[in-house]
Amino acid sequence: MIPAAEQILSDLISLNTVNPPGNEFKVARYLQELFASQGIDHEIIEAEAGRANFIARLGSGAKRLLFLSHADVVPAGDGWDFDPFSGKIDEKMVYGRGALDCKGLMAAQVYAILRLAREAPSLNGTLLFAATADEERGGACGVQYLLKNCPEKISADFVVNEGGEGPRTLNGRQIYFVQVGEKGTAWNRLQAAGHSCHGSVPTMGDNAVLKMSRALVALDAYRPKINLIPEVRFLLQELIRIKGLQEPLTERSVDSLLNKFTDRGFAETLRAMTRMTVSPNSIAGGSKTNIVPDECMADVDIRILPGQDRDYVFSELQRCIGKDIAIEIRNYAPPTFSSSQLAPYKLIAEVTQELAGKDTLCLPHISPGATDSRYLREAGIPSYGIGHMAKGSDPELGATIHGKNERIDIASLYFRADFFLALARRYLC
Ligand SMILES: [Zn+2]
């Protein structure tokens, strides 16, 4: 007997894998029992005590497809209307932390693989499944560890992972999305130096807080160059067409076109796909009302598009705020990208559309944030993200990711399972 997908998800939610500390071994052991009961080849690879990765294989052969999801979750926090770790199921929903990010995806992948194993078609290749640790805190014990120590175990022709936007309805047309890239991170610390003196004679000194203030005002006025990479250009053109907007899309018109989208969250996510974003998010300087400060620092969150790099960030910052402020890029992760022109993307889009119906559309996008796909892409493995939900699923559910009352409707869980099943059959049967 194969457990129901909602039961698998409920079981996974009830295994508390809040990271830190993670304790993903709980999920790995659960999966071990499940896969062993179905006679599916599998193993557990532990990066550290408790930080386990689970890998399973179905079939053999040169063609390799990897289904990836992560076993850790972010802390629940307060204010939930139900126990975040009970894994409650009712007739429509499964409730709890991880229901969407990412145990819902994992349950769908697991259910699809169990079904495929049961139907026992002889696969023309290898279907790989990896439930990895530590995604929510950078993946050092998870995907990064596997790529470093046993890359052959997860190397594949392509990967399907989390990271896609949830489907949306625009002018009555249902649109599904496939993530093809992720913006990079360039977190900066800016430092202004001055001279201290008594606050009663401030002209004796050189006020570092004022220097930094001028730099931040300049950053606020900075307008990053609009850069429409082909996938984003195509995405926006299609959305504009469906919305019935007449103005043609150009680098100049993109903002006024996006302003016509009524869903603000969606519009701002789209805007972030068209440029580098710069957000000064914390500042510290000065110690006392009567002392002119000689130091002020600000931390700036910068996210860059595929095609941009740390040198670009540094030169843009320096051009904007001048050489008087020290710039230090403290945390850099490059953007990553897998083309929508590759066969795997086309297959994912085709399978999505076949399942969702002819009147739906499937479009590529890039994410403002990052997932484990970045490491796989850097290792040369094309990676695509999905956040598919069933038709009629409440679009507000997406807002519960990393928030309160996280849950997924059971119909979406099976829609995803059907997607993974169909994809595996199309690629490997
Ligand atoms: Zn996630």
PDB file of C-alpha atoms in Angstrom, residues 65-256:
ATOM      1  CA  LEU A  65      16.376  13.370 -13.748  1.00  0.00           C
ATOM      2  CA  LEU A  66      16.556  14.716 -10.177  1.00  0.00           C
ATOM      3  CA  PHE A  67      13.578  15.699  -8.022  1.00  0.00           C
ATOM      4  CA  LEU A  68      14.884  17.918  -5.227  1.00  0.00           C
ATOM      5  CA  SER A  69      13.300  19.293  -2.072  1.00  0.00           C
ATOM      6  CA  HIS A  70      14.622  20.350   1.318  1.00  0.00           C
ATOM      7  CA  ALA A  71      13.781  18.761   4.649  1.00  0.00           C
ATOM      8  CA  ASP A  72      14.377  21.709   6.991  1.00  0.00           C
ATOM      9  CA  VAL A  73      11.874  24.462   7.770  1.00  0.00           C
ATOM     10  CA  VAL A  74      12.054  27.972   9.227  1.00  0.00           C
ATOM     11  CA  PRO A  75      10.883  28.561  12.832  1.00  0.00           C
ATOM     12  CA  ALA A  76       7.118  28.815  13.256  1.00  0.00           C
ATOM     13  CA  GLY A  77       6.922  31.923  15.467  1.00  0.00           C
ATOM     14  CA  ASP A  78       3.757  32.866  17.351  1.00  0.00           C
ATOM     15  CA  GLY A  79       0.211  33.691  16.422  1.00  0.00           C
ATOM     16  CA  TRP A  80      -0.877  30.548  14.570  1.00  0.00           C
ATOM     17  CA  ASP A  81      -4.531  29.470  14.574  1.00  0.00           C
ATOM     18  CA  PHE A  82      -3.434  25.818  14.875  1.00  0.00           C
ATOM     19  CA  ASP A  83      -0.446  23.764  16.047  1.00  0.00           C
ATOM     20  CA  PRO A  84       2.254  24.265  13.385  1.00  0.00           C
ATOM     21  CA  PHE A  85       3.586  20.738  13.917  1.00  0.00           C
ATOM     22  CA  SER A  86       0.438  18.618  14.322  1.00  0.00           C
ATOM     23  CA  GLY A  87       0.137  17.959  10.570  1.00  0.00           C
ATOM     24  CA  LYS A  88      -3.629  18.323  10.833  1.00  0.00           C
ATOM     25  CA  ILE A  89      -5.611  17.160   7.784  1.00  0.00           C
ATOM     26  CA  ASP A  90      -9.214  18.047   7.005  1.00  0.00           C
ATOM     27  CA  GLU A  91     -11.264  17.400   3.883  1.00  0.00           C
ATOM     28  CA  LYS A  92      -9.531  20.174   1.932  1.00  0.00           C
ATOM     29  CA  MET A  93      -6.179  21.073   3.496  1.00  0.00           C
ATOM     30  CA  VAL A  94      -3.012  19.895   5.214  1.00  0.00           C
ATOM     31  CA  TYR A  95      -1.872  22.334   7.886  1.00  0.00           C
ATOM     32  CA  GLY A  96       1.507  23.217   9.352  1.00  0.00           C
ATOM     33  CA  ARG A  97       5.024  24.568   8.957  1.00  0.00           C
ATOM     34  CA  GLY A  98       6.526  23.280   5.733  1.00  0.00           C
ATOM     35  CA  ALA A  99       3.178  22.552   4.035  1.00  0.00           C
ATOM     36  CA  LEU A 100       4.365  24.748   1.152  1.00  0.00           C
ATOM     37  CA  ASP A 101       8.056  25.294   1.892  1.00  0.00           C
ATOM     38  CA  CYS A 102       9.089  22.659   1.137  1.00  0.00           C
ATOM     39  CA  LYS A 103       7.509  19.483   2.535  1.00  0.00           C
ATOM     40  CA  GLY A 104       4.481  19.883   0.270  1.00  0.00           C
ATOM     41  CA  LEU A 105       6.763  19.598  -2.730  1.00  0.00           C
ATOM     42  CA  MET A 106       8.611  16.710  -1.097  1.00  0.00           C
ATOM     43  CA  ALA A 107       5.395  14.790  -0.371  1.00  0.00           C
ATOM     44  CA  ALA A 108       4.321  15.209  -4.009  1.00  0.00           C
ATOM     45  CA  GLN A 109       7.715  13.988  -5.266  1.00  0.00           C
ATOM     46  CA  VAL A 110       7.698  11.022  -2.873  1.00  0.00           C
ATOM     47  CA  TYR A 111       4.150  10.047  -3.785  1.00  0.00           C
ATOM     48  CA  ALA A 112       4.975  10.246  -7.515  1.00  0.00           C
ATOM     49  CA  ILE A 113       8.073   8.056  -7.107  1.00  0.00           C
ATOM     50  CA  LEU A 114       6.190   5.451  -5.046  1.00  0.00           C
ATOM     51  CA  ARG A 115       3.474   5.345  -7.696  1.00  0.00           C
ATOM     52  CA  LEU A 116       6.033   5.006 -10.478  1.00  0.00           C
ATOM     53  CA  ALA A 117       7.838   2.210  -8.624  1.00  0.00           C
ATOM     54  CA  ARG A 118       4.539   0.406  -8.052  1.00  0.00           C
ATOM     55  CA  GLU A 119       3.520   0.616 -11.710  1.00  0.00           C
ATOM     56  CA  ALA A 120       7.040  -0.672 -12.438  1.00  0.00           C
ATOM     57  CA  PRO A 121       7.553   0.502 -15.960  1.00  0.00           C
ATOM     58  CA  SER A 122      11.107  -0.195 -17.054  1.00  0.00           C
ATOM     59  CA  LEU A 123      12.650   3.248 -16.956  1.00  0.00           C
ATOM     60  CA  ASN A 124      14.895   4.364 -19.771  1.00  0.00           C
ATOM     61  CA  GLY A 125      17.191   6.123 -17.325  1.00  0.00           C
ATOM     62  CA  THR A 126      17.483   6.999 -13.644  1.00  0.00           C
ATOM     63  CA  LEU A 127      15.015   8.946 -11.556  1.00  0.00           C
ATOM     64  CA  LEU A 128      16.803  10.487  -8.581  1.00  0.00           C
ATOM     65  CA  PHE A 129      15.197  11.958  -5.495  1.00  0.00           C
ATOM     66  CA  ALA A 130      17.039  14.026  -2.892  1.00  0.00           C
ATOM     67  CA  ALA A 131      15.569  15.376   0.346  1.00  0.00           C
ATOM     68  CA  THR A 132      18.341  17.626   1.566  1.00  0.00           C
ATOM     69  CA  ALA A 133      19.267  19.419   4.776  1.00  0.00           C
ATOM     70  CA  ASP A 134      19.947  23.041   5.587  1.00  0.00           C
ATOM     71  CA  GLU A 135      18.416  24.910   2.632  1.00  0.00           C
ATOM     72  CA  GLU A 136      17.019  27.619   4.888  1.00  0.00           C
ATOM     73  CA  ARG A 137      20.473  28.518   6.189  1.00  0.00           C
ATOM     74  CA  GLY A 138      22.611  28.258   3.085  1.00  0.00           C
ATOM     75  CA  GLY A 139      22.823  24.523   2.385  1.00  0.00           C
ATOM     76  CA  ALA A 140      26.309  23.863   3.800  1.00  0.00           C
ATOM     77  CA  CYS A 141      25.053  20.568   5.323  1.00  0.00           C
ATOM     78  CA  GLY A 142      22.804  19.860   2.356  1.00  0.00           C
ATOM     79  CA  VAL A 143      23.222  20.415  -1.366  1.00  0.00           C
ATOM     80  CA  GLN A 144      26.592  22.118  -0.952  1.00  0.00           C
ATOM     81  CA  TYR A 145      27.865  19.159   1.068  1.00  0.00           C
ATOM     82  CA  LEU A 146      26.662  16.642  -1.515  1.00  0.00           C
ATOM     83  CA  LEU A 147      28.160  18.574  -4.424  1.00  0.00           C
ATOM     84  CA  LYS A 148      31.472  18.745  -2.622  1.00  0.00           C
ATOM     85  CA  ASN A 149      31.675  15.171  -1.343  1.00  0.00           C
ATOM     86  CA  CYS A 150      29.657  12.981  -3.697  1.00  0.00           C
ATOM     87  CA  PRO A 151      28.492  15.020  -6.702  1.00  0.00           C
ATOM     88  CA  GLU A 152      27.916  11.858  -8.746  1.00  0.00           C
ATOM     89  CA  LYS A 153      25.035  10.915  -6.441  1.00  0.00           C
ATOM     90  CA  ILE A 154      22.935  13.911  -7.429  1.00  0.00           C
ATOM     91  CA  SER A 155      24.303  14.847 -10.836  1.00  0.00           C
ATOM     92  CA  ALA A 156      21.541  14.823 -13.420  1.00  0.00           C
ATOM     93  CA  ASP A 157      20.587  16.093 -16.857  1.00  0.00           C
ATOM     94  CA  PHE A 158      18.297  18.513 -15.080  1.00  0.00           C
ATOM     95  CA  VAL A 159      16.669  19.194 -11.719  1.00  0.00           C
ATOM     96  CA  VAL A 160      13.174  20.190 -10.666  1.00  0.00           C
ATOM     97  CA  ASN A 161      13.149  22.024  -7.355  1.00  0.00           C
ATOM     98  CA  GLU A 162      11.086  24.597  -5.441  1.00  0.00           C
ATOM     99  CA  GLY A 163      11.255  28.264  -6.348  1.00  0.00           C
ATOM    100  CA  GLY A 164       8.559  28.897  -8.937  1.00  0.00           C
ATOM    101  CA  GLU A 165       5.871  31.523  -8.438  1.00  0.00           C
ATOM    102  CA  GLY A 166       2.396  30.208  -7.714  1.00  0.00           C
ATOM    103  CA  PRO A 167      -0.046  30.294 -10.645  1.00  0.00           C
ATOM    104  CA  ARG A 168      -2.130  33.411 -11.217  1.00  0.00           C
ATOM    105  CA  THR A 169      -5.234  34.321 -13.095  1.00  0.00           C
ATOM    106  CA  LEU A 170      -4.969  37.355 -15.331  1.00  0.00           C
ATOM    107  CA  ASN A 171      -7.980  38.494 -17.357  1.00  0.00           C
ATOM    108  CA  GLY A 172      -9.513  35.072 -16.828  1.00  0.00           C
ATOM    109  CA  ARG A 173      -6.412  33.243 -18.108  1.00  0.00           C
ATOM    110  CA  GLN A 174      -4.630  30.865 -15.741  1.00  0.00           C
ATOM    111  CA  ILE A 175      -0.834  31.259 -15.906  1.00  0.00           C
ATOM    112  CA  TYR A 176       1.750  28.847 -14.489  1.00  0.00           C
ATOM    113  CA  PHE A 177       5.364  29.788 -13.904  1.00  0.00           C
ATOM    114  CA  VAL A 178       8.704  28.009 -14.087  1.00  0.00           C
ATOM    115  CA  GLN A 179      11.696  29.550 -12.374  1.00  0.00           C
ATOM    116  CA  VAL A 180      14.762  29.639 -14.644  1.00  0.00           C
ATOM    117  CA  GLY A 181      17.083  31.833 -12.618  1.00  0.00           C
ATOM    118  CA  GLU A 182      17.757  33.511  -9.300  1.00  0.00           C
ATOM    119  CA  LYS A 183      19.150  36.915  -8.541  1.00  0.00           C
ATOM    120  CA  GLY A 184      22.508  37.104  -6.838  1.00  0.00           C
ATOM    121  CA  THR A 185      23.265  38.683  -3.479  1.00  0.00           C
ATOM    122  CA  ALA A 186      25.811  41.430  -2.830  1.00  0.00           C
ATOM    123  CA  TRP A 187      25.397  42.584   0.757  1.00  0.00           C
ATOM    124  CA  ASN A 188      27.468  45.667   1.387  1.00  0.00           C
ATOM    125  CA  ARG A 189      28.709  47.517   4.413  1.00  0.00           C
ATOM    126  CA  LEU A 190      29.247  51.215   3.894  1.00  0.00           C
ATOM    127  CA  GLN A 191      31.479  53.026   6.318  1.00  0.00           C
ATOM    128  CA  ALA A 192      31.796  56.782   6.804  1.00  0.00           C
ATOM    129  CA  ALA A 193      34.704  58.161   8.844  1.00  0.00           C
ATOM    130  CA  GLY A 194      34.851  61.644  10.394  1.00  0.00           C
ATOM    131  CA  HIS A 195      36.392  63.511  13.349  1.00  0.00           C
ATOM    132  CA  SER A 196      34.898  63.661  16.810  1.00  0.00           C
ATOM    133  CA  CYS A 197      34.513  66.867  18.802  1.00  0.00           C
ATOM    134  CA  HIS A 198      32.178  68.375  21.386  1.00  0.00           C
ATOM    135  CA  GLY A 199      28.645  68.784  20.117  1.00  0.00           C
ATOM    136  CA  SER A 200      28.557  72.385  21.279  1.00  0.00           C
ATOM    137  CA  VAL A 201      31.159  73.415  18.666  1.00  0.00           C
ATOM    138  CA  PRO A 202      30.301  70.985  15.837  1.00  0.00           C
ATOM    139  CA  THR A 203      32.242  72.883  13.166  1.00  0.00           C
ATOM    140  CA  MET A 204      35.462  71.704  14.858  1.00  0.00           C
ATOM    141  CA  GLY A 205      34.679  68.147  13.792  1.00  0.00           C
ATOM    142  CA  ASP A 206      33.588  66.176  10.767  1.00  0.00           C
ATOM    143  CA  ASN A 207      30.229  64.478  11.272  1.00  0.00           C
ATOM    144  CA  ALA A 208      30.229  60.861   9.982  1.00  0.00           C
ATOM    145  CA  VAL A 209      26.446  60.474  10.440  1.00  0.00           C
ATOM    146  CA  LEU A 210      25.814  63.443   8.131  1.00  0.00           C
ATOM    147  CA  LYS A 211      28.249  62.022   5.576  1.00  0.00           C
ATOM    148  CA  MET A 212      26.412  58.725   5.607  1.00  0.00           C
ATOM    149  CA  SER A 213      23.052  60.482   5.397  1.00  0.00           C
ATOM    150  CA  ARG A 214      24.144  62.221   2.199  1.00  0.00           C
ATOM    151  CA  ALA A 215      25.284  58.876   0.780  1.00  0.00           C
ATOM    152  CA  LEU A 216      21.934  57.263   1.598  1.00  0.00           C
ATOM    153  CA  VAL A 217      20.009  60.144   0.023  1.00  0.00           C
ATOM    154  CA  ALA A 218      22.132  59.612  -3.097  1.00  0.00           C
ATOM    155  CA  LEU A 219      21.325  55.869  -3.010  1.00  0.00           C
ATOM    156  CA  ASP A 220      17.629  56.663  -2.720  1.00  0.00           C
ATOM    157  CA  ALA A 221      17.878  58.783  -5.858  1.00  0.00           C
ATOM    158  CA  TYR A 222      19.885  56.120  -7.720  1.00  0.00           C
ATOM    159  CA  ARG A 223      17.962  54.519 -10.572  1.00  0.00           C
ATOM    160  CA  PRO A 224      19.430  51.127 -11.492  1.00  0.00           C
ATOM    161  CA  LYS A 225      19.646  50.404 -15.195  1.00  0.00           C
ATOM    162  CA  ILE A 226      16.675  48.424 -16.537  1.00  0.00           C
ATOM    163  CA  ASN A 227      17.946  45.161 -17.959  1.00  0.00           C
ATOM    164  CA  LEU A 228      15.359  42.909 -19.605  1.00  0.00           C
ATOM    165  CA  ILE A 229      16.939  39.486 -19.960  1.00  0.00           C
ATOM    166  CA  PRO A 230      15.205  37.490 -22.739  1.00  0.00           C
ATOM    167  CA  GLU A 231      13.117  35.315 -20.399  1.00  0.00           C
ATOM    168  CA  VAL A 232      11.865  38.315 -18.427  1.00  0.00           C
ATOM    169  CA  ARG A 233      11.160  40.259 -21.614  1.00  0.00           C
ATOM    170  CA  PHE A 234       9.098  37.323 -22.892  1.00  0.00           C
ATOM    171  CA  LEU A 235       7.305  36.972 -19.541  1.00  0.00           C
ATOM    172  CA  LEU A 236       6.365  40.661 -19.429  1.00  0.00           C
ATOM    173  CA  GLN A 237       5.327  40.764 -23.080  1.00  0.00           C
ATOM    174  CA  GLU A 238       2.975  37.837 -22.542  1.00  0.00           C
ATOM    175  CA  LEU A 239       1.506  39.324 -19.349  1.00  0.00           C
ATOM    176  CA  ILE A 240       0.991  42.701 -21.032  1.00  0.00           C
ATOM    177  CA  ARG A 241      -0.671  41.021 -23.997  1.00  0.00           C
ATOM    178  CA  ILE A 242      -3.031  39.016 -21.768  1.00  0.00           C
ATOM    179  CA  LYS A 243      -3.836  42.108 -19.751  1.00  0.00           C
ATOM    180  CA  GLY A 244      -4.715  43.884 -22.972  1.00  0.00           C
ATOM    181  CA  LEU A 245      -2.309  46.789 -22.499  1.00  0.00           C
ATOM    182  CA  GLN A 246      -1.509  48.614 -25.726  1.00  0.00           C
ATOM    183  CA  GLU A 247       1.809  50.276 -24.874  1.00  0.00           C
ATOM    184  CA  PRO A 248       4.767  48.275 -26.267  1.00  0.00           C
ATOM    185  CA  LEU A 249       7.308  46.981 -23.744  1.00  0.00           C
ATOM    186  CA  THR A 250      10.616  48.840 -23.699  1.00  0.00           C
ATOM    187  CA  GLU A 251      13.175  49.646 -21.014  1.00  0.00           C
ATOM    188  CA  ARG A 252      11.483  53.050 -20.765  1.00  0.00           C
ATOM    189  CA  SER A 253       7.881  51.873 -20.602  1.00  0.00           C
ATOM    190  CA  VAL A 254       8.343  48.938 -18.212  1.00  0.00           C
ATOM    191  CA  ASP A 255       7.606  50.888 -15.033  1.00  0.00           C
ATOM    192  CA  SER A 256       4.456  52.561 -16.289  1.00  0.00           C
TER     193      SER A 256
END
